Amino acid sequence: QVQLVESGGGSVQAGGSLKLSCAASGFTYNRYFMAWFRQTPGAERVGVAALDSDGTVSYGGFVKGRFTISQGNAKNTLYLQMNSLEPEDSAMYYCAAGPYTTAVNQPPMTTYYYKTWGQGTQVTVSV
C-alpha cells in the first residue's frame, strides 16, 4: 500500500522560500504520476506541480517560475522548492501519487488521476 508523508511546511514572510518533502513508501507503480496540490478552506484542491516517472513536469499557471518539483535519486521522495512566496500561496499542501496513463499528454493537474494522498503540510506566508 502506497503511503505518502509530507513535511517542510511552516510560516515564512513574503519573498521567502520553503522546501516541501514527501516521503513515499510501498510504491508499486512501475510508471506513475506524482504531484503537489494545495487547498484553502472552502476551496477546491488545486494542482501546483506534477511530474511523471519519465521526468516530464508541469506547473500550475500561478507558479510563474517560482516553484520547482523534483524527485530524490532513489525516487522515493518528492520535493517542491518554493521561492518568492506570496501571501496567496498560503494553503495546506498535499502530495499525491497515481498510476501513469496515456490518457493525458502531460502530468495531470487534476485530482482525478491521483489515487493516494498524504495528510498535508501547512504553508503560511505573511506580508
JSON list of N, CA, C and O in Angstrom, two decimals, residues 87-106:
[
{"chain": "A", "resi": 87, "resn": "PRO", "atom": "N", "xyz": [1.64, 35.89, -0.02]},
{"chain": "A", "resi": 87, "resn": "PRO", "atom": "CA", "xyz": [0.56, 35.52, 0.91]},
{"chain": "A", "resi": 87, "resn": "PRO", "atom": "C", "xyz": [-0.50, 34.63, 0.26]},
{"chain": "A", "resi": 87, "resn": "PRO", "atom": "O", "xyz": [-1.08, 33.76, 0.93]},
{"chain": "A", "resi": 88, "resn": "GLU", "atom": "N", "xyz": [-0.71, 34.80, -1.04]},
{"chain": "A", "resi": 88, "resn": "GLU", "atom": "CA", "xyz": [-1.69, 33.99, -1.76]},
{"chain": "A", "resi": 88, "resn": "GLU", "atom": "C", "xyz": [-1.27, 32.52, -1.86]},
{"chain": "A", "resi": 88, "resn": "GLU", "atom": "O", "xyz": [-2.07, 31.66, -2.23]},
{"chain": "A", "resi": 89, "resn": "ASP", "atom": "N", "xyz": [-0.02, 32.22, -1.56]},
{"chain": "A", "resi": 89, "resn": "ASP", "atom": "CA", "xyz": [0.45, 30.84, -1.57]},
{"chain": "A", "resi": 89, "resn": "ASP", "atom": "C", "xyz": [0.11, 30.10, -0.28]},
{"chain": "A", "resi": 89, "resn": "ASP", "atom": "O", "xyz": [0.35, 28.89, -0.18]},
{"chain": "A", "resi": 90, "resn": "SER", "atom": "N", "xyz": [-0.42, 30.80, 0.70]},
{"chain": "A", "resi": 90, "resn": "SER", "atom": "CA", "xyz": [-0.78, 30.17, 1.97]},
{"chain": "A", "resi": 90, "resn": "SER", "atom": "C", "xyz": [-1.87, 29.14, 1.73]},
{"chain": "A", "resi": 90, "resn": "SER", "atom": "O", "xyz": [-2.91, 29.44, 1.13]},
{"chain": "A", "resi": 91, "resn": "ALA", "atom": "N", "xyz": [-1.64, 27.92, 2.18]},
{"chain": "A", "resi": 91, "resn": "ALA", "atom": "CA", "xyz": [-2.58, 26.83, 1.95]},
{"chain": "A", "resi": 91, "resn": "ALA", "atom": "C", "xyz": [-2.05, 25.57, 2.63]},
{"chain": "A", "resi": 91, "resn": "ALA", "atom": "O", "xyz": [-0.90, 25.52, 3.08]},
{"chain": "A", "resi": 92, "resn": "MET", "atom": "N", "xyz": [-2.90, 24.55, 2.65]},
{"chain": "A", "resi": 92, "resn": "MET", "atom": "CA", "xyz": [-2.43, 23.20, 3.00]},
{"chain": "A", "resi": 92, "resn": "MET", "atom": "C", "xyz": [-1.93, 22.58, 1.71]},
{"chain": "A", "resi": 92, "resn": "MET", "atom": "O", "xyz": [-2.64, 22.58, 0.69]},
{"chain": "A", "resi": 93, "resn": "TYR", "atom": "N", "xyz": [-0.72, 22.07, 1.74]},
{"chain": "A", "resi": 93, "resn": "TYR", "atom": "CA", "xyz": [-0.12, 21.45, 0.57]},
{"chain": "A", "resi": 93, "resn": "TYR", "atom": "C", "xyz": [-0.13, 19.93, 0.72]},
{"chain": "A", "resi": 93, "resn": "TYR", "atom": "O", "xyz": [0.30, 19.40, 1.75]},
{"chain": "A", "resi": 94, "resn": "TYR", "atom": "N", "xyz": [-0.61, 19.26, -0.33]},
{"chain": "A", "resi": 94, "resn": "TYR", "atom": "CA", "xyz": [-0.75, 17.82, -0.32]},
{"chain": "A", "resi": 94, "resn": "TYR", "atom": "C", "xyz": [0.12, 17.18, -1.40]},
{"chain": "A", "resi": 94, "resn": "TYR", "atom": "O", "xyz": [0.19, 17.69, -2.53]},
{"chain": "A", "resi": 95, "resn": "CYS", "atom": "N", "xyz": [0.71, 16.06, -1.07]},
{"chain": "A", "resi": 95, "resn": "CYS", "atom": "CA", "xyz": [1.42, 15.23, -2.02]},
{"chain": "A", "resi": 95, "resn": "CYS", "atom": "C", "xyz": [0.46, 14.15, -2.52]},
{"chain": "A", "resi": 95, "resn": "CYS", "atom": "O", "xyz": [-0.37, 13.66, -1.74]},
{"chain": "A", "resi": 96, "resn": "ALA", "atom": "N", "xyz": [0.58, 13.78, -3.79]},
{"chain": "A", "resi": 96, "resn": "ALA", "atom": "CA", "xyz": [-0.32, 12.79, -4.36]},
{"chain": "A", "resi": 96, "resn": "ALA", "atom": "C", "xyz": [0.43, 11.91, -5.36]},
{"chain": "A", "resi": 96, "resn": "ALA", "atom": "O", "xyz": [1.41, 12.35, -5.97]},
{"chain": "A", "resi": 97, "resn": "ALA", "atom": "N", "xyz": [-0.06, 10.69, -5.52]},
{"chain": "A", "resi": 97, "resn": "ALA", "atom": "CA", "xyz": [0.54, 9.75, -6.47]},
{"chain": "A", "resi": 97, "resn": "ALA", "atom": "C", "xyz": [-0.55, 8.96, -7.16]},
{"chain": "A", "resi": 97, "resn": "ALA", "atom": "O", "xyz": [-1.61, 8.69, -6.58]},
{"chain": "A", "resi": 98, "resn": "GLY", "atom": "N", "xyz": [-0.26, 8.56, -8.40]},
{"chain": "A", "resi": 98, "resn": "GLY", "atom": "CA", "xyz": [-1.22, 7.77, -9.14]},
{"chain": "A", "resi": 98, "resn": "GLY", "atom": "C", "xyz": [-0.56, 7.04, -10.28]},
{"chain": "A", "resi": 98, "resn": "GLY", "atom": "O", "xyz": [0.57, 7.38, -10.67]},
{"chain": "A", "resi": 99, "resn": "PRO", "atom": "N", "xyz": [-1.19, 6.02, -10.83]},
{"chain": "A", "resi": 99, "resn": "PRO", "atom": "CA", "xyz": [-0.61, 5.26, -11.93]},
{"chain": "A", "resi": 99, "resn": "PRO", "atom": "C", "xyz": [-0.56, 6.08, -13.22]},
{"chain": "A", "resi": 99, "resn": "PRO", "atom": "O", "xyz": [-1.45, 6.89, -13.48]},
{"chain": "A", "resi": 100, "resn": "TYR", "atom": "N", "xyz": [0.49, 5.84, -13.99]},
{"chain": "A", "resi": 100, "resn": "TYR", "atom": "CA", "xyz": [0.64, 6.53, -15.26]},
{"chain": "A", "resi": 100, "resn": "TYR", "atom": "C", "xyz": [-0.47, 6.11, -16.22]},
{"chain": "A", "resi": 100, "resn": "TYR", "atom": "O", "xyz": [-0.93, 4.97, -16.21]},
{"chain": "A", "resi": 101, "resn": "THR", "atom": "N", "xyz": [-0.90, 7.04, -17.05]},
{"chain": "A", "resi": 101, "resn": "THR", "atom": "CA", "xyz": [-1.86, 6.76, -18.10]},
{"chain": "A", "resi": 101, "resn": "THR", "atom": "C", "xyz": [-1.51, 7.57, -19.33]},
{"chain": "A", "resi": 101, "resn": "THR", "atom": "O", "xyz": [-1.03, 8.70, -19.22]},
{"chain": "A", "resi": 102, "resn": "THR", "atom": "N", "xyz": [-1.78, 7.00, -20.49]},
{"chain": "A", "resi": 102, "resn": "THR", "atom": "CA", "xyz": [-1.56, 7.73, -21.74]},
{"chain": "A", "resi": 102, "resn": "THR", "atom": "C", "xyz": [-2.77, 8.59, -22.10]},
{"chain": "A", "resi": 102, "resn": "THR", "atom": "O", "xyz": [-2.79, 9.20, -23.17]},
{"chain": "A", "resi": 103, "resn": "ALA", "atom": "N", "xyz": [-3.75, 8.64, -21.22]},
{"chain": "A", "resi": 103, "resn": "ALA", "atom": "CA", "xyz": [-4.94, 9.44, -21.49]},
{"chain": "A", "resi": 103, "resn": "ALA", "atom": "C", "xyz": [-4.67, 10.94, -21.42]},
{"chain": "A", "resi": 103, "resn": "ALA", "atom": "O", "xyz": [-5.50, 11.73, -21.85]},
{"chain": "A", "resi": 104, "resn": "VAL", "atom": "N", "xyz": [-3.51, 11.30, -20.86]},
{"chain": "A", "resi": 104, "resn": "VAL", "atom": "CA", "xyz": [-3.15, 12.72, -20.77]},
{"chain": "A", "resi": 104, "resn": "VAL", "atom": "C", "xyz": [-1.80, 12.92, -21.45]},
{"chain": "A", "resi": 104, "resn": "VAL", "atom": "O", "xyz": [-0.98, 12.00, -21.53]},
{"chain": "A", "resi": 105, "resn": "ASN", "atom": "N", "xyz": [-1.57, 14.15, -21.94]},
{"chain": "A", "resi": 105, "resn": "ASN", "atom": "CA", "xyz": [-0.35, 14.45, -22.68]},
{"chain": "A", "resi": 105, "resn": "ASN", "atom": "C", "xyz": [0.79, 14.93, -21.79]},
{"chain": "A", "resi": 105, "resn": "ASN", "atom": "O", "xyz": [1.94, 14.99, -22.22]},
{"chain": "A", "resi": 106, "resn": "GLN", "atom": "N", "xyz": [0.46, 15.31, -20.56]},
{"chain": "A", "resi": 106, "resn": "GLN", "atom": "CA", "xyz": [1.47, 15.78, -19.61]},
{"chain": "A", "resi": 106, "resn": "GLN", "atom": "C", "xyz": [1.00, 15.42, -18.21]},
{"chain": "A", "resi": 106, "resn": "GLN", "atom": "O", "xyz": [-0.18, 15.09, -18.02]}
]
